[in-house]
Coordinates of C-alpha atoms in Angstrom, one line a residue:
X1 CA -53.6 237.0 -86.2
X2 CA -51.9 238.1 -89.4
X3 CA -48.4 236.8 -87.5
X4 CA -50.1 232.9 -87.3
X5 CA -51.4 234.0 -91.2
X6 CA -47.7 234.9 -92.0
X7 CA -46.5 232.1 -90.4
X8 CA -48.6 229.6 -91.9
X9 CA -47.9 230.6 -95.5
X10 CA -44.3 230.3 -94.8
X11 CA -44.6 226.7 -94.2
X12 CA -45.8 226.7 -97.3
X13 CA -43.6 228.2 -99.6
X14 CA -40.9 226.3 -97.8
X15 CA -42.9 223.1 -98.8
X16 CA -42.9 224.2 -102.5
X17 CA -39.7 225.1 -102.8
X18 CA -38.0 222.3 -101.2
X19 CA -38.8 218.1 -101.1
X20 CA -40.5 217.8 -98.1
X21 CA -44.2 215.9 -96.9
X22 CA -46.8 219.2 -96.6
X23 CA -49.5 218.4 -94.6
X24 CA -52.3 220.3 -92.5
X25 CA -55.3 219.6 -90.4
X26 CA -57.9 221.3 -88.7
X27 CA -60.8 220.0 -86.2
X28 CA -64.0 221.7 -85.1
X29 CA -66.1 220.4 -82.6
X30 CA -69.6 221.4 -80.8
X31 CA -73.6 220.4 -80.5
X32 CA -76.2 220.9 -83.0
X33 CA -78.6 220.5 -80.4
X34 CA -79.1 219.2 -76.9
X35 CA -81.0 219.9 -73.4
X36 CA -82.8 217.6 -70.5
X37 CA -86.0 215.6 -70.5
X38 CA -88.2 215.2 -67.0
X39 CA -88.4 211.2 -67.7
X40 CA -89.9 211.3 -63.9
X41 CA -93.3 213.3 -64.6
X42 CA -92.2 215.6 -62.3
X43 CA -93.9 219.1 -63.0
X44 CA -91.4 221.2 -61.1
X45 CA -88.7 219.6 -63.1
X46 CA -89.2 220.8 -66.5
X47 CA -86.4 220.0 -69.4
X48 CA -84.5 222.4 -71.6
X49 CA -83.7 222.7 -75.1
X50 CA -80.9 224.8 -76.3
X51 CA -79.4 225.0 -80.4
X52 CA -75.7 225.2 -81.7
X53 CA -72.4 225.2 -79.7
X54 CA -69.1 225.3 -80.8
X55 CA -66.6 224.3 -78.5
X56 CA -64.1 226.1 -77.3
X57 CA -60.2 223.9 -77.6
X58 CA -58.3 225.8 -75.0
X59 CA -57.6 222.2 -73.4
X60 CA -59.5 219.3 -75.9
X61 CA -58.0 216.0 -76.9
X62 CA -57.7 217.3 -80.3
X63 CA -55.6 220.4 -82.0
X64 CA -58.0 223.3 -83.7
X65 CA -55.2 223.5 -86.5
X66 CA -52.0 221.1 -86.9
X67 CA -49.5 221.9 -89.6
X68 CA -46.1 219.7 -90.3
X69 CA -43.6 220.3 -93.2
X70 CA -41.1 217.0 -93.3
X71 CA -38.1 215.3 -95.2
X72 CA -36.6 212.6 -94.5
X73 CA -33.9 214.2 -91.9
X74 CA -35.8 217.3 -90.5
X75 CA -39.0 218.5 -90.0
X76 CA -41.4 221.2 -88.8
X77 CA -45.3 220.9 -86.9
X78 CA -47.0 224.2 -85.7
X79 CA -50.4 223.3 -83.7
X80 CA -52.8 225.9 -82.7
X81 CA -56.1 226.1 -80.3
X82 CA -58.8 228.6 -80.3
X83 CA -61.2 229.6 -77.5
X84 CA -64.5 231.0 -79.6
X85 CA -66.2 232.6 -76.8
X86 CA -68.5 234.8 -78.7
X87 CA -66.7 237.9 -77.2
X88 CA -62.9 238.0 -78.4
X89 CA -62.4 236.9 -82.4
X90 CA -59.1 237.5 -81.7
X91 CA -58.4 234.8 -79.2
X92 CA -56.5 232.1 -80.4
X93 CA -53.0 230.8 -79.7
X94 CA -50.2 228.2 -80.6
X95 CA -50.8 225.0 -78.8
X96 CA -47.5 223.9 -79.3
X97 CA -44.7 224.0 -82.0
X98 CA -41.1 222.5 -82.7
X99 CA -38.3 221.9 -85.2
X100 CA -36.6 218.4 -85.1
X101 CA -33.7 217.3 -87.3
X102 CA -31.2 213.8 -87.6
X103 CA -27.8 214.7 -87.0
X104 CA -27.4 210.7 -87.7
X105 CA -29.8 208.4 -89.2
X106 CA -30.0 206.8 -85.1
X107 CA -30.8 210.1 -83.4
X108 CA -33.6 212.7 -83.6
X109 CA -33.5 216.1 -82.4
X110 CA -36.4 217.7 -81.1
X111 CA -36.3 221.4 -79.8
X112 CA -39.7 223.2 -78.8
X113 CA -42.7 221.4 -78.3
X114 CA -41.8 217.8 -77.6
X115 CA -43.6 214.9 -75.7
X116 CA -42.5 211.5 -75.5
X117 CA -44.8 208.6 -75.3
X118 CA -44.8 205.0 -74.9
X119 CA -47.6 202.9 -75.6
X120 CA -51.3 205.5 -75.7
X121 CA -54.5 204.5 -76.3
X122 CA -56.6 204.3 -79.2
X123 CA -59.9 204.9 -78.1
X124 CA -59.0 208.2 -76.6
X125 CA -55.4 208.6 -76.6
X126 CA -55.2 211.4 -74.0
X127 CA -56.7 209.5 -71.3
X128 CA -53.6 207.6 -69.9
X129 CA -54.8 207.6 -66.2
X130 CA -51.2 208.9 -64.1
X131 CA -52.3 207.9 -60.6
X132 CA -54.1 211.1 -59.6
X133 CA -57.0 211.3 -56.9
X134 CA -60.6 210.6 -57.8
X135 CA -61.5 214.7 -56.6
X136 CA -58.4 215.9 -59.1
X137 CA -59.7 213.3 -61.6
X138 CA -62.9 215.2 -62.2
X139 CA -61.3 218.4 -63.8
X140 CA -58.4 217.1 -65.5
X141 CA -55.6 214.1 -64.6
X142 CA -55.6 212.6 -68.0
X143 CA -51.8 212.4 -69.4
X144 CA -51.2 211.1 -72.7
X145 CA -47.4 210.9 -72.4
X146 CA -45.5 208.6 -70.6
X147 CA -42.3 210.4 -69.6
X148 CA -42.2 214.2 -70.4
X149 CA -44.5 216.4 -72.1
X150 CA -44.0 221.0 -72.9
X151 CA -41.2 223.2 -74.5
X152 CA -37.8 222.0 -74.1
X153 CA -35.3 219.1 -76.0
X154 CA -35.9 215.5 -76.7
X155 CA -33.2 212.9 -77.9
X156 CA -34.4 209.9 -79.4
X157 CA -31.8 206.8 -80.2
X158 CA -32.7 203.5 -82.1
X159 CA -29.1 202.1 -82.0
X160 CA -30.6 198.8 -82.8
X161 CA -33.4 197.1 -84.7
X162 CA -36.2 197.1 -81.9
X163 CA -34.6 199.7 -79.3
X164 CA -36.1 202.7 -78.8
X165 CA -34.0 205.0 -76.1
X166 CA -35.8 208.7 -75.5
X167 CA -34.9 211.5 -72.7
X168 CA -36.6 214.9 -72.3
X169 CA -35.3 217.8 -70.4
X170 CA -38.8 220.9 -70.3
X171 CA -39.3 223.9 -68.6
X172 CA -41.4 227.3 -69.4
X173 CA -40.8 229.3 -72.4
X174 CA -37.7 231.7 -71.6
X175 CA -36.9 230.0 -67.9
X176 CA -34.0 227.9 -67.2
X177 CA -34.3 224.1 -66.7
X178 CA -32.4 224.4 -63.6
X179 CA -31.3 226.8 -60.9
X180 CA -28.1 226.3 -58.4
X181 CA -27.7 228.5 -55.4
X182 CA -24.4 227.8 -53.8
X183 CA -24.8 229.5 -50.6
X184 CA -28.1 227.6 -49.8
X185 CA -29.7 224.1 -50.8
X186 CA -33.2 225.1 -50.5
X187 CA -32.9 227.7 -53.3
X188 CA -31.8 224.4 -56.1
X189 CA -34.9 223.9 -58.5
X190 CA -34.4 222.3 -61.2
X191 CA -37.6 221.3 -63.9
X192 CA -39.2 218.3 -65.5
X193 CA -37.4 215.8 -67.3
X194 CA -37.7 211.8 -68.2
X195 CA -36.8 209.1 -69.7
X196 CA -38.4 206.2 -72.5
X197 CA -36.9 203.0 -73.6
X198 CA -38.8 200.7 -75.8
X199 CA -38.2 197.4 -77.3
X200 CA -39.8 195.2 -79.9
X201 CA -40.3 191.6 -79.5
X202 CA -41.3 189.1 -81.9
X203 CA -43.8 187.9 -79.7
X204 CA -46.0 184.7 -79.8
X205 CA -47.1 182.9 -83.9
X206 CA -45.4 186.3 -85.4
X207 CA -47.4 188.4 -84.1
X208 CA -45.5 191.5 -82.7
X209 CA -45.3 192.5 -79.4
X210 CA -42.8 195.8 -77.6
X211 CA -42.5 196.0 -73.7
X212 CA -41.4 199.6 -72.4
X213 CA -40.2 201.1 -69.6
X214 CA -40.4 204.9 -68.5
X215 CA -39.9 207.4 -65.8
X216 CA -41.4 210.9 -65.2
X217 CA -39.9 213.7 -63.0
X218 CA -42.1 217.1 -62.5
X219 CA -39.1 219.0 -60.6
X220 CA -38.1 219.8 -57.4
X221 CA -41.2 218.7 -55.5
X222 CA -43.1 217.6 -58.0
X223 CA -44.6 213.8 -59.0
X224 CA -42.4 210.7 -59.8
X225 CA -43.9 208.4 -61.7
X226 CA -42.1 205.4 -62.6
X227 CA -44.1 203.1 -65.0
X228 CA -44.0 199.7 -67.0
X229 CA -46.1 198.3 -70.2
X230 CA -46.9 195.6 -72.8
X231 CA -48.6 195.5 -76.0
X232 CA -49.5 193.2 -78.2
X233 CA -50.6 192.7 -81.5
X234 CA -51.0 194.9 -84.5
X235 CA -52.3 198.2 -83.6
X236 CA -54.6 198.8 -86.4
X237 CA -54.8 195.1 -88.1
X238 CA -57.3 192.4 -87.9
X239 CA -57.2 190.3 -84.8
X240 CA -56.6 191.4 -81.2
X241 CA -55.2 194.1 -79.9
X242 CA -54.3 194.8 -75.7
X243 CA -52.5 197.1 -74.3
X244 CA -51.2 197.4 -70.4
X245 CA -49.5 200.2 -68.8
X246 CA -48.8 200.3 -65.0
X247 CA -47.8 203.5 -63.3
X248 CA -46.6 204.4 -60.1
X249 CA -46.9 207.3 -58.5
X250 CA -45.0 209.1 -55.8
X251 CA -45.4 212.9 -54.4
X252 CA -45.5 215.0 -51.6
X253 CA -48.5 214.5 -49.2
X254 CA -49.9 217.0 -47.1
X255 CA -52.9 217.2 -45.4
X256 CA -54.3 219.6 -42.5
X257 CA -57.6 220.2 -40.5
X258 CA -58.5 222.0 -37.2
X259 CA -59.5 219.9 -34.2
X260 CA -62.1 222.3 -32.7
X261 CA -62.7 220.9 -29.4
X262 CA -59.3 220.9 -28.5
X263 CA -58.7 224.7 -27.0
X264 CA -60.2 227.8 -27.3
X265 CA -59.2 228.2 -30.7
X266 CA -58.6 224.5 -31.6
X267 CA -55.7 222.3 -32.5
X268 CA -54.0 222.3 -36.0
X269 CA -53.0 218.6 -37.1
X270 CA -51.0 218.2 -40.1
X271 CA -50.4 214.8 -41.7
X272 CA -47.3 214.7 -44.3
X273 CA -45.7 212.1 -46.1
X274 CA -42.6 213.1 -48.2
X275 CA -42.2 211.3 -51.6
X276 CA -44.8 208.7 -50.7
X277 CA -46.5 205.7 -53.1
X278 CA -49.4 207.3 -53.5
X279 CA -51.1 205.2 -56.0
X280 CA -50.8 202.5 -58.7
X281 CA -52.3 202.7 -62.0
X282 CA -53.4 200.4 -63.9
X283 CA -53.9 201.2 -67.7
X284 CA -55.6 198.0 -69.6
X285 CA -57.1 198.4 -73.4
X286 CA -58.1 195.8 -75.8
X287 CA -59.2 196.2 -79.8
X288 CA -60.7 193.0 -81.5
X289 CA -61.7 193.6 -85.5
X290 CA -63.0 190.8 -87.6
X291 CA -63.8 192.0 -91.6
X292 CA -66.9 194.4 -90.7
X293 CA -66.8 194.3 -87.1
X294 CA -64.8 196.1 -84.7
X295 CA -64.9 195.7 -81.0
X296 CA -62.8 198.3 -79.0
X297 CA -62.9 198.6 -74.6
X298 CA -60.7 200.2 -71.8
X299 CA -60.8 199.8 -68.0
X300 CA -58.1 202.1 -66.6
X301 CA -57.9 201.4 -62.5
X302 CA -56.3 203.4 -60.1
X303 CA -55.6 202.4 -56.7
X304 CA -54.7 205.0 -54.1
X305 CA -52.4 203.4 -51.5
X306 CA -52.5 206.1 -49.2
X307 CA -56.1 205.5 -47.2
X308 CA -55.2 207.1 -44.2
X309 CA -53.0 209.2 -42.2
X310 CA -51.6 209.0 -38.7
X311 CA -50.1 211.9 -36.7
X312 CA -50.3 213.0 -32.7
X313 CA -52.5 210.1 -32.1
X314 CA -55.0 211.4 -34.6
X315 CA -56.0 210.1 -38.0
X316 CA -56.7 212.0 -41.0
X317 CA -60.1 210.4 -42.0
X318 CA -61.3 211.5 -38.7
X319 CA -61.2 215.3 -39.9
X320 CA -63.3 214.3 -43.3
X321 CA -59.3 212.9 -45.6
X322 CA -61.3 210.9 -48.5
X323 CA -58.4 209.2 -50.6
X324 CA -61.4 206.5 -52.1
X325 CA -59.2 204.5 -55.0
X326 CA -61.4 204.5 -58.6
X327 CA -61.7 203.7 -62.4
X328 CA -63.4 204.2 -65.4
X329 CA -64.8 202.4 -68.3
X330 CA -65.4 202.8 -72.2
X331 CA -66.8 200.0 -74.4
X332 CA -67.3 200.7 -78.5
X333 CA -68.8 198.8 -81.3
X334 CA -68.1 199.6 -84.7
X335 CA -69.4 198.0 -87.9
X336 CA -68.0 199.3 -91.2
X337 CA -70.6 199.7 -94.0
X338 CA -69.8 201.1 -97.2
X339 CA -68.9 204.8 -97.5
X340 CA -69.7 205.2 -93.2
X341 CA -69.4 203.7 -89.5
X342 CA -71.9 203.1 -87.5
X343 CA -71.0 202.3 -84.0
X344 CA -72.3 202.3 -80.1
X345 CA -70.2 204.2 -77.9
X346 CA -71.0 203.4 -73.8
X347 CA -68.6 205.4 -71.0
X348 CA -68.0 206.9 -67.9
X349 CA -65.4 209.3 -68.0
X350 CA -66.2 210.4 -64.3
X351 CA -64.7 208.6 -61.3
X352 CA -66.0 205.5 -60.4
X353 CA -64.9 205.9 -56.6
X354 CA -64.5 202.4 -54.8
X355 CA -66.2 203.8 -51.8
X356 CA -70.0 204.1 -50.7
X357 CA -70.9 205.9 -53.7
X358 CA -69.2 203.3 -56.1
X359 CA -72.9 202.0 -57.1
X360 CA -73.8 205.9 -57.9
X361 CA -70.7 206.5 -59.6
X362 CA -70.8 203.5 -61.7
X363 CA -73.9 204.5 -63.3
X364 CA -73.2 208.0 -64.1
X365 CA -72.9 206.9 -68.1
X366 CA -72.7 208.4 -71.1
X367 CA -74.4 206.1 -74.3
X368 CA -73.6 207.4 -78.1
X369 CA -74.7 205.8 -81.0
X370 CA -73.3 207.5 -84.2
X371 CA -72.1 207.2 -87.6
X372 CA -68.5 208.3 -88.7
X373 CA -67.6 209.3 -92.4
X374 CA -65.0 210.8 -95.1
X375 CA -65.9 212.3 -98.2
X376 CA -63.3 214.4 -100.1
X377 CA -60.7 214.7 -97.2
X378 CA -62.8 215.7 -94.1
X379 CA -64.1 213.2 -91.8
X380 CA -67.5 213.6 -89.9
X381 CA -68.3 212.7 -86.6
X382 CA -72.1 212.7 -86.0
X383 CA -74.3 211.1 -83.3
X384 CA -76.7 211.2 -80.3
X385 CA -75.8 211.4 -76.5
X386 CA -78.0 210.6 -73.6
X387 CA -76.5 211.4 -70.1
X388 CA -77.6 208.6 -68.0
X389 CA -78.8 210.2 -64.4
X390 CA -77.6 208.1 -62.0
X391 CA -80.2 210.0 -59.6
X392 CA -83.6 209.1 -58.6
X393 CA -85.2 212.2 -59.8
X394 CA -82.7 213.3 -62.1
X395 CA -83.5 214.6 -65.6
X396 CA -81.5 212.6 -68.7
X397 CA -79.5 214.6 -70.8
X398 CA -79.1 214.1 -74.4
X399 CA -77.2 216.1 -76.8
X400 CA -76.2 216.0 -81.1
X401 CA -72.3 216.4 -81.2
X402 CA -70.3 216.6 -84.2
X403 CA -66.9 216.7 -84.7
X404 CA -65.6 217.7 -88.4
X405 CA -61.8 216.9 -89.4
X406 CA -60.5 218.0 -92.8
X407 CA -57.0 216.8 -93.8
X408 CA -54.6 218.0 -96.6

């Protein structure tokens, strides 16, 4: 801890004693309050009620601490997550940190933390579905970077007004991006790396528009994805905003199961597919603000191409394979009053699965209505969430979040 504490007021010295941009932010995040209410008047149901949590940022959408120190040719950022469990004070660690400097007024350096990005979203910026399964979905397939994302070196080149040309080469802390054995093929790894290019149009009555391309490699046997995307309009302005990303997605497929009535001990069928297509995703996001009222939805789809498997005369669905395509949704109003937001914040961030249970799925919703607003440099987040059961029988869930941001 007193390493980080070092660390930190070195930043700052260096931003006193030399002209650069200081700035720092930290988020907290957690529930006043929250539990389950029997809405079913079933007895042997009964709800709960529990006070205060703080939650824990080992993997959130937003950095615990963020520090940058920046001029005009080089720069600094140091991020930081903690994991307040209630049993370790001690247990926090850097989320990410890097050094980037401008040999040229055209090209950026970046060594360290680095991740490149083409178009994101704005409601939730992290979510950038990547073409993953429904099943993987539920734990965590969000991506917010396009091409490469960890510790390694990023180039970025804007030769031109309106081109943007990025690579990334990552791989772990202290390991080598790549490995040759000369004796032996099978022994070549080599780490993730990918590529960005961007371009700005001047699109249609002035308003601005950029088209990108990208490509993703995860190593030797890892996933390819490939992807294109559009936006449109000012990202922040009045008017419309829309954003579309498609990614394709290619990996290794495996799949086994035991045929039991085949021998004494069964039969082992294994279904593979080397680099295959195994899904598209599509990305779509649209922002709408006039004066007051903003208006703000996203509708990522994926659709799994491979559905089934054939091998010795078998298929893989017959031994339980489930590769159901799926999507989710998000939908928020905001009206701006003075000194606060209120808005109405609808979403599923499950899998909707285009299968049987789409209906169930579907209806598994989260509904927030909250107000957001800054006073002396800190943001507040506060509102009220009720977990839709999509279950006959199930109890609704309901929580107070908050999520504090102070800026300097």
């Amino acid at each position: 801890m007193k390493k980080i504490v070092m660390g930190l007021a070195a930043l700052v010295m260096a931003a006193s004693v030399f002209a650069v941009d200081f700035a720092a932010r930290t988020v907290m995040e957690g529930s006043i309050a929250g539990g389950t209410i029997d809405i079913n008047g079933d007895e042997k149901k009964e709800g709960t009620l529990t006070f205060w949590n703080l939650s824990a940022k080992d993997q959130k959408d937003a950095d615990a601490l963020e520090v940058s120190v920046n001029n005009d040719n080089a720069g600094a950022k140091f991020k930081m997550w903690y994991k307040y469990d209630g049993t370790d004070p001690m247990n926090l660690g850097v989320r990410g940190t890097n050094i980037w400097f401008k040999p040229i007024d055209m090209l950026k350096v970046t060594v360290g933390d680095v991740s490149l990005k083409t178009f994101g979203e704005t409601l939730d910026y992290w979510k950038s579905p990547d073409g993953g399964d429904a099943a993987t979905h539920q734990t965590w397939s969000w991506s917010g970077y396009s091409s490469v994302e960890g510790s390694g070196v990023a180039l970025e080149l804007t030769p031109v007004d309106g081109l943007y040309i990025a690579g990334g080469l990552v791989a772990k802390t202290g390991s080598d991006f790549a490995a040759i054995n000369f004796n032996s093929k099978e022994d070549e790894t080599y780490a993730s790396w990918g590529i960005d290019v961007k371009y700005g149009l001047a699109g249609v009555a002035g308003i601005p528009m950029n088209i990108a391309a990208s490509y993703r490699d995860a190593g030797k046997d890892g996933v390819k994805i490939a992807a294109i995307g559009a936006e449109y309009g000012n990202r922040y302005g009045s008017g419309l905003y829309a954003l579309f990303n498609a990614r394709f997605r290619f990996e290794n497929f495996s799949y086994s199961a035991v045929d039991s009535e085949v021998g004494a001990y069964g039969t082992t069928y294994t279904w593979e597919k080397e680099n295959a297509l195994q899904a598209v995703a599509f990305d779509t996001m649209f922002r709408y603000k006039v004066e007051a009222l903003e208006i703000l939805g996203r509708f990522p789809v994926t659709l799994r191409t491979v559905q089934d498997v054939t091998a010795n005369g078998k298929k893989a669905s017959d031994y339980d394979f489930t590769n159901p395509s799926w999507m989710s949704y998000e939908l928020k109003v905001i009206y701006a009053l003075d000194g606060l937001n209120v808005y109405l914040d609808v979403e599923n961030d499950t899998a909707v699965t285009f299968d049987k249970n789409f209906a169930e799925t579907c209806l598994d919703m989260n509904v927030q209505p909250g107000i957001t607003c800054n006073f002396g440099g800190a943001a507040l987040d506060l509102g009220l969430k009720l977990d839709i059961p999509n279950k006959k029988g199930a109890n609704l869930g309901w929580s107070v979040p908050f999520n504090v941001a102070i800026a300097f």
